[in-house]
Each structure stands twice: as structure tokens, then as C-alpha cells.
Coordinates of C-alpha atoms in Angstrom, one line a residue:
X136 CA -127.0 92.8 -64.1
X137 CA -130.2 93.7 -62.2
X138 CA -132.4 91.5 -64.3
X139 CA -130.1 88.5 -64.3
X140 CA -131.1 85.4 -62.4
X141 CA -128.7 82.8 -61.2
X142 CA -129.3 79.0 -61.4
X143 CA -127.6 76.0 -59.9
X144 CA -125.3 74.3 -62.5
X145 CA -126.8 71.2 -64.0
X146 CA -124.0 69.0 -62.7
X147 CA -124.6 70.1 -59.1
X148 CA -128.4 69.6 -59.5
X149 CA -127.7 66.0 -60.8
X150 CA -125.3 65.3 -58.0
X151 CA -127.8 66.5 -55.4
X152 CA -130.6 64.4 -56.9
X153 CA -128.3 61.4 -56.9
X154 CA -127.5 61.9 -53.2
X155 CA -131.2 62.2 -52.4
X156 CA -132.0 59.0 -54.3
X157 CA -129.3 57.1 -52.4
X158 CA -130.5 58.5 -49.1
X159 CA -134.0 57.4 -49.9
X160 CA -132.9 53.9 -50.8
X161 CA -130.9 53.7 -47.6
X162 CA -133.8 54.8 -45.5
X163 CA -136.1 52.3 -47.2
X164 CA -133.6 49.5 -46.8
X165 CA -133.0 50.2 -43.1
X166 CA -136.8 50.3 -42.6
X167 CA -137.3 47.0 -44.4
X168 CA -134.5 45.3 -42.4
X169 CA -135.4 46.8 -39.0
X170 CA -138.0 44.1 -38.1
X171 CA -135.9 41.2 -39.3
X172 CA -134.1 39.0 -36.8
X173 CA -130.4 38.0 -36.9
X174 CA -131.5 34.4 -37.3
X175 CA -133.6 35.2 -40.4
X176 CA -130.8 37.2 -42.0
X177 CA -128.3 34.5 -41.3
X178 CA -130.5 31.9 -43.0
X179 CA -131.1 34.2 -45.9
X180 CA -127.5 35.2 -46.6
X181 CA -125.5 32.1 -45.4
X182 CA -125.8 30.3 -48.8
X183 CA -122.2 29.8 -50.0
X184 CA -120.6 26.5 -48.9
X185 CA -117.0 26.0 -47.9
X186 CA -116.2 24.8 -51.4
X187 CA -117.4 28.1 -52.8
X188 CA -120.7 26.7 -54.2
X189 CA -124.1 27.8 -53.3
X190 CA -126.2 25.5 -51.1
X191 CA -123.7 24.4 -48.4
X192 CA -124.5 26.3 -45.2
X193 CA -121.7 26.9 -42.6
X194 CA -123.8 28.5 -39.8
X195 CA -122.0 31.8 -40.4
X196 CA -121.4 34.5 -43.0
X197 CA -118.0 34.7 -44.8
X198 CA -116.8 38.0 -46.3
X199 CA -118.7 37.6 -49.6
X200 CA -122.0 36.8 -47.8
X201 CA -121.4 39.7 -45.4
X202 CA -120.8 42.0 -48.3
X203 CA -124.1 41.0 -49.8
X204 CA -125.9 41.7 -46.5
X205 CA -124.3 45.1 -45.9
X206 CA -124.9 46.1 -49.5
X207 CA -128.6 45.4 -49.1
X208 CA -128.7 47.2 -45.8
X209 CA -127.2 50.2 -47.5
X210 CA -129.8 50.3 -50.2
X211 CA -127.5 48.7 -52.9
X212 CA -124.5 50.9 -52.1
X213 CA -121.7 48.3 -51.9
X214 CA -119.2 48.7 -49.0
X215 CA -115.6 49.1 -49.9
X216 CA -112.8 46.7 -48.7
X217 CA -111.9 48.9 -45.7
X218 CA -115.5 49.0 -44.5
X219 CA -115.9 45.2 -44.9
X220 CA -112.6 44.5 -43.2
X221 CA -113.4 46.8 -40.3
X222 CA -116.9 45.3 -39.7
X223 CA -115.6 41.8 -40.1
X224 CA -112.5 42.0 -37.9
X225 CA -114.3 44.0 -35.2
X226 CA -117.1 41.4 -34.9
X227 CA -115.5 38.1 -35.6
X228 CA -114.7 37.7 -31.9
X229 CA -113.8 34.0 -32.0
X230 CA -111.6 34.4 -35.1
X231 CA -113.3 31.6 -37.1
X232 CA -113.5 33.7 -40.2
X233 CA -117.3 33.8 -40.2
X234 CA -120.0 35.9 -38.6
X235 CA -122.3 33.9 -36.4
X236 CA -125.8 34.7 -35.3
X237 CA -124.6 36.2 -32.1
X238 CA -122.0 38.3 -33.8
X239 CA -124.4 39.3 -36.5
X240 CA -126.6 41.3 -34.1
X241 CA -123.7 43.7 -33.3
X242 CA -122.8 43.9 -37.0
X243 CA -126.3 45.1 -37.9
X244 CA -126.2 47.7 -35.1
X245 CA -122.8 49.1 -36.1
X246 CA -123.5 49.1 -39.8
X247 CA -127.0 50.7 -39.7
X248 CA -125.6 53.4 -37.4
X249 CA -122.7 54.0 -39.9
X250 CA -124.9 53.9 -43.0
X251 CA -127.0 56.8 -41.8
X252 CA -123.9 59.1 -41.7
X253 CA -122.0 57.5 -44.5
X254 CA -122.3 60.4 -47.0
X255 CA -121.1 62.9 -44.4
X256 CA -118.2 60.7 -43.5
X257 CA -117.3 60.3 -47.2
X258 CA -117.4 64.0 -47.8
X259 CA -115.1 64.6 -44.8
X260 CA -112.7 61.9 -46.0
X261 CA -112.6 63.3 -49.5
X262 CA -111.8 66.8 -48.2
X263 CA -108.8 65.7 -46.2
X264 CA -107.6 62.6 -48.0
X265 CA -105.0 64.5 -50.1
X266 CA -103.4 61.4 -51.6
X267 CA -106.7 59.8 -52.5
X268 CA -105.9 56.6 -50.6
X269 CA -109.3 56.4 -49.1
X270 CA -107.6 56.7 -45.7
X271 CA -106.1 59.4 -43.5
X272 CA -102.4 59.2 -42.4
X273 CA -101.1 61.2 -39.5
X274 CA -100.3 64.3 -41.5
X275 CA -103.8 64.3 -43.2
X276 CA -105.4 63.8 -39.8
X277 CA -103.5 66.8 -38.4
X278 CA -104.9 69.0 -41.2
X279 CA -108.4 67.8 -40.3
X280 CA -108.0 68.4 -36.6
X281 CA -106.5 71.9 -37.3
X282 CA -109.7 72.6 -39.3
X283 CA -111.8 71.4 -36.4
X284 CA -109.7 73.6 -34.1
X285 CA -110.8 76.8 -35.9
X286 CA -107.5 76.9 -37.9
X287 CA -105.2 76.8 -34.9
X288 CA -102.4 74.2 -35.4
X289 CA -102.8 71.1 -33.3
X290 CA -99.7 69.7 -31.5
X291 CA -98.2 66.5 -32.9
X292 CA -98.6 64.8 -29.5
X293 CA -102.3 65.5 -29.7
X294 CA -102.6 64.3 -33.3
X295 CA -100.8 61.1 -32.4
X296 CA -103.1 60.4 -29.4
X297 CA -106.2 60.9 -31.6
X298 CA -104.7 58.7 -34.2
X299 CA -103.9 55.9 -31.8
X300 CA -107.3 56.0 -30.2
X301 CA -109.2 55.9 -33.5
X302 CA -107.1 53.4 -35.4
X303 CA -109.0 50.5 -34.0
X304 CA -107.8 48.1 -36.7
X305 CA -104.2 48.9 -35.9
X306 CA -103.1 49.2 -39.5
X307 CA -101.6 52.6 -39.2
X308 CA -104.3 54.6 -41.0
X309 CA -107.7 56.0 -40.4
X310 CA -110.4 54.5 -42.7
X311 CA -113.9 55.8 -43.3
X312 CA -115.4 53.8 -40.4
X313 CA -112.7 55.0 -37.9
X314 CA -113.0 58.6 -39.0
X315 CA -116.1 59.2 -36.9
X316 CA -114.2 57.9 -33.9
X317 CA -111.3 60.2 -34.6
X318 CA -113.6 63.2 -34.6
X319 CA -115.2 62.1 -31.4
X320 CA -111.8 61.6 -29.8
X321 CA -110.9 65.2 -30.7
X322 CA -114.0 66.7 -29.1
X323 CA -113.5 64.5 -26.0
X324 CA -109.9 65.7 -25.8
X325 CA -110.8 69.4 -26.0
X326 CA -113.6 69.1 -23.4
X327 CA -112.6 71.1 -20.3
X328 CA -112.1 68.0 -18.1
X329 CA -110.0 66.2 -20.7
X330 CA -107.2 68.7 -21.3
X331 CA -104.6 66.4 -19.9
X332 CA -105.7 63.4 -22.1
X333 CA -102.5 63.0 -24.1
X334 CA -100.5 63.0 -20.9
X335 CA -102.3 59.9 -19.9
X336 CA -101.3 58.2 -23.2
X337 CA -98.3 56.2 -21.8
X338 CA -100.4 55.0 -18.9
X339 CA -103.2 53.9 -21.2
X340 CA -100.7 52.1 -23.5
X341 CA -99.3 50.2 -20.5
X342 CA -102.8 49.2 -19.4
X343 CA -103.6 48.0 -22.9
X344 CA -100.4 46.1 -23.2
X345 CA -101.0 44.4 -19.9
X346 CA -104.5 43.5 -21.0
X347 CA -103.3 42.0 -24.2
X348 CA -100.6 40.0 -22.4
X349 CA -103.2 38.6 -20.0
X350 CA -105.5 37.6 -22.9
X351 CA -108.0 40.4 -22.4
X352 CA -109.2 42.5 -25.3
X353 CA -108.8 46.2 -25.1
X354 CA -111.4 48.6 -26.2
X355 CA -110.9 52.2 -27.4
X356 CA -112.6 55.0 -25.6
X357 CA -113.6 56.9 -28.8
X358 CA -115.0 54.0 -30.8
X359 CA -118.6 55.1 -30.7
X360 CA -120.2 53.2 -33.6

């Protein structure tokens, strides 16, 4: 009708308000933490002893302590297990199952970058995670890349290349923190000077294998966090 006015459903208004509140909390938390040093944060959050009781410092953050820090950095939005595992495994470079002061600096850089785009990543994940596993398998990734490719189907070889590049944890799935890298990989691939990227896959795998055998750690070209 000519005189009828439309309004946004109450549920949508509430959801939008909640997202804004979370965004404001994250922004404030990041601002509050920005001036704090890794040494200060380590002293503040390294409070659980090896026996599981508070008060026994270990000069490094275990997973529970790291979870507390990342939760506060995200304005109270607790990270899920995949996010914790990704951050922990990527930065625990000496494999001692704790995050030291030196490693913590990179943790903060990676997490604060991710937190600013967390809602967008979650929305993309929710759109293409058809089995609600909180990860993308190869088939789900293909659907996402086809969408990015303006609806034109992406070849399996291309999908597998993006998958291999983005799956930094090597667990055979793309989690929320690897999703950004997967998207970056795709746009790198479709750039004019990168059209033969999948053809270089075997050469890259050989180089990575050689690096692993020699004790060197390989890095993935699309990991941009």
C-alpha cells in the first residue's frame, strides 16, 4: 500500500545492536592493550603453575592462560578451540608447550589483526560451512571459490592448491583463522602474473619437503595474518 511503511524486524535490530556492542568492546580492548608490553602481559597472565594451581609461574603461557589473554584482547569474546590451537601451534616455535615473552609479541600481532576482521570471517565461514563443523573441507572451499569467481566453477586442481596453501596447521581442513589466507591465495592465484600458480605446485611441494628434511621450517605464501 502507498501509505505502508516497512521496518526492520526486531530480531535483526537486536542482532545488529549485539554486533555493534561486540565491535565496541573489541575496539576498546585493543586500545587498552595497545600500549602494554609483552613482558607486562606475560607477568599478568602467567599465573598457573605446573601443578595446575595459581601462583607458580613458568615463564610462559600455557593454553588456558593464553585463552584468558586472547579473550580479554577480544573484548570478552572467548576464542574457540581451533583459534587457540592455531595461534598456539603457530607461535610455540620451540615446542615447549608454552608461549614465552619473545613468542608472545607475535601472538599479539596475529591475534589483534585477526580480531578486527573476526566477525566478517565468521560470517563467511557460516555461509559456506554446510555441515556446521566450524571448518571448510575441500568441497566447501570449492563452493566458496566459485562464489568468489563470479559463479564460474573453479577447477579441482586450483581448489586443491588453495587448500594446501591455506591449511597451515596441516590438519586437512580450513579453520576460521586460515580462511583469510585461503581468500588471499585465491586472489593471488587469479592475478595476471600468477595464472600458472597451480602448475608450480609440485615444485613447491618438493622444496617444502626438502626444507623439512633439512630441519628448516617452511612458510606458506598466503599466510598473511
